[in-house]
Amino acid sequence: MLNKIKSLREEVAALTAANAEEVEQLRIKYLSKKGAVSLLMNDFRNVPAEGKRAVGQAINELKNFATDRINELREALETADGDVDGLDLTRTASDLRLGTRHPLSLVREEIVSIFSRLGFTVAEGPEIEDDWHVFSSLNFAEDHPARDMQDTFFIQRSPDVLLRTHTSSVQSRVMERTQPPIRIVCPGRVYRNEAISARAHCFFHQVEALYVDKDVSFADLKQTLLYFAREMFDSNTKIRLRPSYFPFTEPSAEMDISCNICGGKGCSFCKHTGWVEILGCGMVDPNVLDACGIDSKVYSGFALGMGVERITNLKYQVKDLRMFSENDVRFLDEFTSAR
Ligand code: DAH
């Protein structure tokens, strides 16, 4: 019996196979229920008691040896070059599917990068804010409608805890802890209690810019705005400032740019006026400087704030604001080349 095992072992050691099918045949021949190794078990019954131990051990060893050998043959074939079992292992791997940058991130980064070329650095603040930083420090009157529940999401009342309605809150946070010169851009998400539609959402994104130093003038603001508009859109972009009102700036203005879709000739996007509004701006109100611990007799500043969705719409003509937050891959994939 031991001789039989020995010769089987030699047989197994010499096995070769040219393909997976042959390996499978060998597995069946030696290891299946009716295979050569299993059949040894039948003979095992007839081995006298005193020999059982040695023979049992030898059969077990043979079984392990045959299993290893057949696995080895299979692995050798799988790692070999060339066409194995219809698998072409020399084929180039298929492309990895890369994600795309979100259009709002692309535009936010472009805005920040334009301002950083002018020496502005990024400042950020919390989305969950208090009344002081969002409203009071920014010169909002007690009864200003923006403080109303209809516009603002309150988390808690007296003391008020709320979701910031604009990134201007970062202005006051930075001014409170820094003396001029201050030159910051503040990108971030803001929240307003609006019904969600194609043209409004309960959250969106803004970038605020603030410059405070000695002798900062409206001319500085205007030049910065022109530079921004021409870098962001094209070098022929015109800007126009219309007087406006914001509690935290005096004087205040809104800036239009010549419509970058029709080049100013008039189209449905600019309602045939040739101009589109893109941001609010103005000279920081001295009350705001003083409220934040900056001496308004020594320093002056300008501020501006814009909606990232609005700029993105102008650059990419996204018709429905909801597209930005639905994570539809068909929409996001359109920005692959901008990545
Ligand atoms: N905070 C304003 C808003 O959310 C935007 C704004 C207007 C920011 C004028 C400014 C500014 O800094 O000077 O509508």
Coordinates of C-alpha atoms and ligand atoms in Angstrom, one line a residue:
M1 CA 0.0 0.0 0.0
L2 CA 2.8 2.4 0.9
N3 CA 4.4 1.6 -2.4
K4 CA 1.3 2.4 -4.3
I5 CA 1.2 5.8 -2.4
K6 CA 4.8 6.4 -3.3
S7 CA 4.3 5.8 -7.0
L8 CA 1.2 8.0 -7.1
R9 CA 3.2 10.7 -5.5
E10 CA 5.8 10.5 -8.2
E11 CA 3.1 10.6 -10.8
V12 CA 1.6 13.7 -9.3
A13 CA 5.1 15.4 -9.0
A14 CA 5.6 14.9 -12.7
L15 CA 2.2 16.3 -13.8
T16 CA 2.0 19.1 -16.4
A17 CA -0.9 20.9 -17.9
A18 CA -1.2 23.2 -21.0
N19 CA -4.4 25.0 -20.1
A20 CA -7.0 25.4 -17.4
E21 CA -9.1 22.6 -18.9
E22 CA -6.3 20.1 -18.4
V23 CA -5.7 21.3 -14.8
E24 CA -9.4 20.6 -14.1
Q25 CA -9.1 17.1 -15.7
L26 CA -6.1 16.4 -13.4
R27 CA -8.1 17.6 -10.4
I28 CA -10.9 15.2 -11.2
K29 CA -8.5 12.4 -11.9
Y30 CA -6.7 12.6 -8.5
L31 CA -8.8 14.6 -6.1
S32 CA -12.5 14.2 -6.9
K33 CA -14.7 11.7 -5.0
K34 CA -13.7 8.9 -7.4
G35 CA -10.2 10.2 -8.0
A36 CA -7.1 8.2 -7.4
V37 CA -6.3 9.7 -4.0
S38 CA -9.9 9.2 -2.7
L39 CA -9.9 5.6 -3.9
L40 CA -6.9 4.9 -1.7
M41 CA -9.3 5.4 1.2
N42 CA -11.2 2.3 0.1
D43 CA -8.1 0.2 0.3
F44 CA -7.3 1.8 3.7
R45 CA -10.2 -0.2 5.2
N46 CA -8.3 -3.4 4.5
V47 CA -5.0 -2.2 6.1
P48 CA -4.3 -4.2 9.3
A49 CA -4.8 -2.2 12.5
E50 CA -1.1 -1.8 13.3
G51 CA -0.3 -0.3 9.8
K52 CA -3.3 2.1 9.8
R53 CA -1.4 5.0 11.4
A54 CA 1.5 5.1 9.0
V55 CA -0.7 4.5 5.9
G56 CA -3.3 7.2 7.1
Q57 CA -0.6 9.7 7.4
A58 CA 0.9 8.9 4.0
I59 CA -2.5 9.2 2.4
N60 CA -3.1 12.6 4.0
E61 CA 0.3 13.8 2.9
L62 CA -0.3 12.6 -0.6
K63 CA -3.7 14.4 -0.6
N64 CA -2.1 17.7 0.5
F65 CA 0.7 17.3 -2.0
A66 CA -1.6 16.6 -4.9
T67 CA -3.8 19.6 -3.9
D68 CA -0.8 21.9 -3.8
R69 CA 0.6 20.6 -7.0
I70 CA -2.6 21.1 -8.9
N71 CA -3.1 24.6 -7.5
E72 CA 0.5 25.4 -8.5
L73 CA -0.2 24.3 -12.1
R74 CA -3.3 26.5 -12.1
E75 CA -1.5 29.5 -10.8
A76 CA 1.4 29.1 -13.2
L77 CA -1.1 29.2 -16.1
E78 CA -2.9 32.3 -14.7
T79 CA 0.3 34.3 -14.4
A80 CA 1.7 33.3 -17.7
D81 CA 1.7 35.9 -20.6
G82 CA -0.6 35.6 -23.5
D83 CA -4.1 34.5 -24.1
V84 CA -5.3 32.3 -21.3
D85 CA -8.7 30.8 -21.5
G86 CA -9.9 33.6 -23.8
L87 CA -8.4 36.3 -21.5
D88 CA -6.0 38.5 -23.3
L89 CA -3.6 39.5 -20.5
T90 CA -1.6 41.7 -22.7
R91 CA -4.5 44.1 -23.3
T92 CA -4.1 47.6 -22.0
A93 CA -6.2 48.2 -18.9
S94 CA -9.4 50.1 -19.4
D95 CA -9.5 53.8 -18.2
L96 CA -10.2 54.5 -14.6
R97 CA -13.3 56.6 -14.3
L98 CA -12.2 59.8 -12.8
G99 CA -14.6 62.1 -11.0
T100 CA -15.0 65.7 -12.0
R101 CA -14.7 68.9 -10.1
H102 CA -18.0 70.4 -9.2
P103 CA -18.7 73.6 -11.3
L104 CA -19.2 75.7 -8.1
S105 CA -15.8 74.6 -6.8
L106 CA -14.2 75.4 -10.1
V107 CA -15.7 78.9 -10.2
R108 CA -15.1 79.5 -6.5
E109 CA -11.4 78.6 -7.0
E110 CA -11.1 80.9 -10.0
I111 CA -12.6 83.8 -8.1
V112 CA -10.3 83.2 -5.1
S113 CA -7.3 82.9 -7.4
I114 CA -8.0 86.2 -9.1
F115 CA -8.2 88.0 -5.8
S116 CA -5.1 86.2 -4.5
R117 CA -3.2 87.7 -7.4
L118 CA -4.1 91.1 -5.9
G119 CA -2.8 90.1 -2.5
F120 CA -6.0 88.9 -0.9
T121 CA -5.8 85.8 1.3
V122 CA -8.6 83.4 2.2
A123 CA -10.6 83.8 5.5
E124 CA -13.4 81.5 6.6
G125 CA -16.0 81.7 9.3
P126 CA -18.7 79.5 10.8
E127 CA -22.0 78.7 9.0
I128 CA -23.8 78.7 12.3
E129 CA -23.6 82.2 13.5
D130 CA -24.9 84.7 16.1
D131 CA -26.9 87.9 15.5
W132 CA -23.9 90.1 16.1
H133 CA -21.7 88.8 13.3
V134 CA -24.4 88.4 10.7
F135 CA -26.5 91.6 11.5
S136 CA -25.7 93.9 14.4
S137 CA -22.0 94.5 13.8
L138 CA -22.8 95.1 10.1
N139 CA -25.1 98.0 10.9
F140 CA -28.4 96.3 10.3
A141 CA -31.2 98.3 12.0
E142 CA -33.2 96.4 14.7
D143 CA -36.2 96.2 12.4
H144 CA -34.4 95.4 9.2
P145 CA -36.4 92.9 7.2
A146 CA -33.4 90.6 6.6
R147 CA -33.6 89.7 10.3
D148 CA -37.1 88.4 9.8
M149 CA -37.8 84.7 10.2
Q150 CA -39.0 84.8 6.6
D151 CA -35.4 85.2 5.4
T152 CA -33.3 83.7 8.1
F153 CA -33.2 80.2 9.5
F154 CA -33.0 80.5 13.3
I155 CA -31.7 77.6 15.3
Q156 CA -32.5 79.3 18.6
R157 CA -34.0 82.6 19.8
S158 CA -32.6 85.0 22.5
P159 CA -29.8 84.6 22.4
D160 CA -30.2 84.1 18.6
V161 CA -28.3 81.4 16.9
L162 CA -28.9 81.3 13.1
L163 CA -27.6 80.1 9.8
R164 CA -25.6 82.9 8.2
T165 CA -27.5 84.6 5.4
H166 CA -24.3 86.0 3.8
T167 CA -20.6 85.7 4.1
S168 CA -20.3 89.3 5.2
S169 CA -20.3 87.9 8.7
V170 CA -16.7 86.8 8.1
Q171 CA -15.7 90.5 7.6
S172 CA -16.7 91.4 11.1
R173 CA -15.0 88.3 12.6
V174 CA -11.7 89.1 10.9
M175 CA -11.9 92.8 11.7
E176 CA -12.5 92.0 15.4
R177 CA -9.3 90.1 15.6
T178 CA -7.0 91.9 13.1
Q179 CA -5.9 95.5 12.7
P180 CA -5.4 96.8 9.1
P181 CA -4.1 96.3 6.6
I182 CA -6.7 93.6 5.9
R183 CA -7.1 92.1 2.5
I184 CA -9.3 89.0 2.6
V185 CA -11.6 86.9 0.4
C186 CA -14.2 84.8 2.1
P187 CA -15.8 82.0 0.2
G188 CA -18.6 80.0 1.8
R189 CA -22.1 78.6 1.9
V190 CA -25.0 80.7 3.1
Y191 CA -28.6 80.0 3.9
R192 CA -31.9 81.7 3.3
N193 CA -35.5 80.7 3.9
E194 CA -36.6 80.6 0.3
A195 CA -38.9 78.1 -1.5
I196 CA -36.7 76.0 -3.8
S197 CA -37.2 76.6 -7.5
A198 CA -35.2 76.9 -10.7
R199 CA -34.2 80.4 -9.6
A200 CA -33.9 80.3 -5.8
H201 CA -32.6 77.8 -3.3
C202 CA -32.4 77.7 0.5
F203 CA -28.7 77.5 0.4
F204 CA -26.1 78.9 -2.0
H205 CA -22.6 80.2 -2.1
Q206 CA -20.9 83.6 -1.9
V207 CA -17.5 85.1 -2.0
E208 CA -16.9 88.2 -0.1
A209 CA -13.9 90.5 -0.4
L210 CA -12.7 93.1 2.1
Y211 CA -9.9 95.6 2.0
V212 CA -9.2 97.9 4.9
D213 CA -6.2 100.2 5.2
K214 CA -5.3 103.9 5.3
D215 CA -6.7 105.9 2.3
V216 CA -8.6 103.1 0.6
S217 CA -10.8 104.9 -1.9
F218 CA -13.7 104.2 -4.2
A219 CA -11.2 104.4 -7.1
D220 CA -9.4 101.4 -5.6
L221 CA -12.7 99.5 -5.4
K222 CA -13.6 100.3 -9.0
Q223 CA -10.2 99.3 -10.3
T224 CA -10.3 96.0 -8.4
L225 CA -13.8 95.3 -9.8
L226 CA -12.6 96.0 -13.4
Y227 CA -9.6 93.7 -12.9
F228 CA -11.8 91.0 -11.5
A229 CA -14.4 91.2 -14.3
R230 CA -11.8 91.1 -17.0
E231 CA -10.0 88.2 -15.5
M232 CA -13.1 86.2 -14.8
F233 CA -14.8 86.8 -18.1
D234 CA -12.9 88.3 -21.0
S235 CA -10.5 91.1 -21.4
N236 CA -13.1 93.3 -23.2
T237 CA -15.7 93.0 -20.5
K238 CA -17.1 96.4 -19.5
I239 CA -18.4 97.2 -16.0
R240 CA -21.1 99.6 -14.8
L241 CA -21.8 100.7 -11.2
R242 CA -25.3 101.6 -10.1
P243 CA -26.0 103.3 -6.8
S244 CA -27.6 100.9 -4.3
Y245 CA -28.1 100.4 -0.6
F246 CA -26.6 97.9 1.9
P247 CA -26.5 98.6 5.7
F248 CA -22.8 97.8 5.9
T249 CA -21.5 100.0 3.1
E250 CA -21.8 103.7 2.3
P251 CA -21.9 104.6 -0.5
S252 CA -23.1 101.3 -1.9
A253 CA -23.3 100.0 -5.5
E254 CA -24.3 97.1 -7.6
M255 CA -22.0 96.1 -10.4
D256 CA -23.2 95.0 -13.9
I257 CA -21.0 93.6 -16.5
S258 CA -21.6 93.7 -20.3
C259 CA -23.4 90.5 -21.0
N260 CA -20.8 87.9 -21.8
I261 CA -23.3 85.7 -23.6
C262 CA -24.3 88.2 -26.4
G263 CA -21.3 90.5 -25.9
G264 CA -23.6 93.3 -24.9
K265 CA -25.8 93.3 -28.0
G266 CA -28.8 92.1 -26.1
C267 CA -30.2 88.5 -25.6
S268 CA -32.7 86.7 -23.5
F269 CA -30.2 86.1 -20.8
C270 CA -29.6 89.9 -20.2
K271 CA -33.3 90.6 -21.0
H272 CA -32.1 92.5 -24.0
T273 CA -30.3 95.2 -21.9
G274 CA -26.8 94.1 -22.7
W275 CA -25.9 94.1 -19.0
V276 CA -26.1 91.6 -16.2
E277 CA -25.8 92.2 -12.5
I278 CA -23.1 90.3 -10.7
L279 CA -22.3 91.7 -7.3
G280 CA -22.9 94.2 -4.5
C281 CA -20.1 96.4 -3.2
G282 CA -19.3 99.7 -1.4
M283 CA -17.1 101.6 1.0
V284 CA -17.3 99.9 4.5
D285 CA -19.6 102.0 6.6
P286 CA -17.6 103.7 9.4
N287 CA -20.1 102.3 11.9
V288 CA -19.0 98.8 10.9
L289 CA -15.3 99.6 11.3
D290 CA -16.0 101.1 14.8
A291 CA -18.2 98.2 15.9
C292 CA -15.4 95.8 15.0
G293 CA -12.7 97.8 16.9
I294 CA -11.1 99.6 13.9
D295 CA -10.7 103.3 14.1
S296 CA -12.8 104.8 11.3
K297 CA -11.0 108.1 11.6
V298 CA -7.7 106.5 10.6
Y299 CA -8.8 103.7 8.3
S300 CA -11.2 103.2 5.4
G301 CA -12.1 100.1 3.3
F302 CA -14.1 98.6 0.6
A303 CA -16.1 95.4 0.5
L304 CA -17.9 93.4 -2.2
G305 CA -19.9 90.2 -2.3
M306 CA -21.0 88.0 -5.1
G307 CA -23.0 84.8 -5.6
V308 CA -21.0 81.9 -6.9
E309 CA -24.0 80.3 -8.6
R310 CA -24.7 83.5 -10.4
I311 CA -21.1 83.7 -11.8
T312 CA -21.3 80.0 -12.7
N313 CA -24.5 80.6 -14.6
L314 CA -22.9 83.3 -16.5
K315 CA -19.9 81.2 -17.4
Y316 CA -21.7 77.9 -18.1
Q317 CA -25.4 78.9 -18.6
V318 CA -26.9 76.5 -16.1
K319 CA -30.6 77.2 -16.4
D320 CA -31.8 75.6 -13.2
L321 CA -30.2 76.3 -9.8
R322 CA -31.3 72.9 -8.5
M323 CA -28.8 71.2 -10.8
F324 CA -26.0 72.3 -8.5
S325 CA -27.1 70.2 -5.6
E326 CA -28.8 67.2 -7.2
N327 CA -25.5 65.4 -7.9
D328 CA -26.7 64.1 -11.3
V329 CA -23.6 62.6 -12.9
R330 CA -24.9 63.5 -16.4
F331 CA -24.7 67.2 -15.4
L332 CA -21.4 66.9 -13.4
D333 CA -19.8 65.0 -16.3
E334 CA -20.2 68.1 -18.5
F335 CA -17.4 69.8 -16.6
T336 CA -14.8 67.1 -17.2
S337 CA -12.8 69.2 -19.6
A338 CA -12.8 72.1 -17.1
R339 CA -11.2 69.8 -14.5
Ligands
DAH1 N1 -24.0 90.6 1.7 C1 -24.6 91.0 0.5 C2 -25.7 90.0 0.2 O1 -25.7 88.9 0.7 C3 -23.7 91.1 -0.6 C4 -22.8 92.3 -0.4 C5 -23.1 93.5 -0.9 C6 -21.6 92.1 0.2 C7 -22.3 94.6 -0.7 C8 -20.7 93.2 0.4 C9 -21.1 94.5 -0.1 O2 -19.5 93.1 1.0 O3 -20.3 95.5 0.1 O4 -26.6 90.3 -0.6

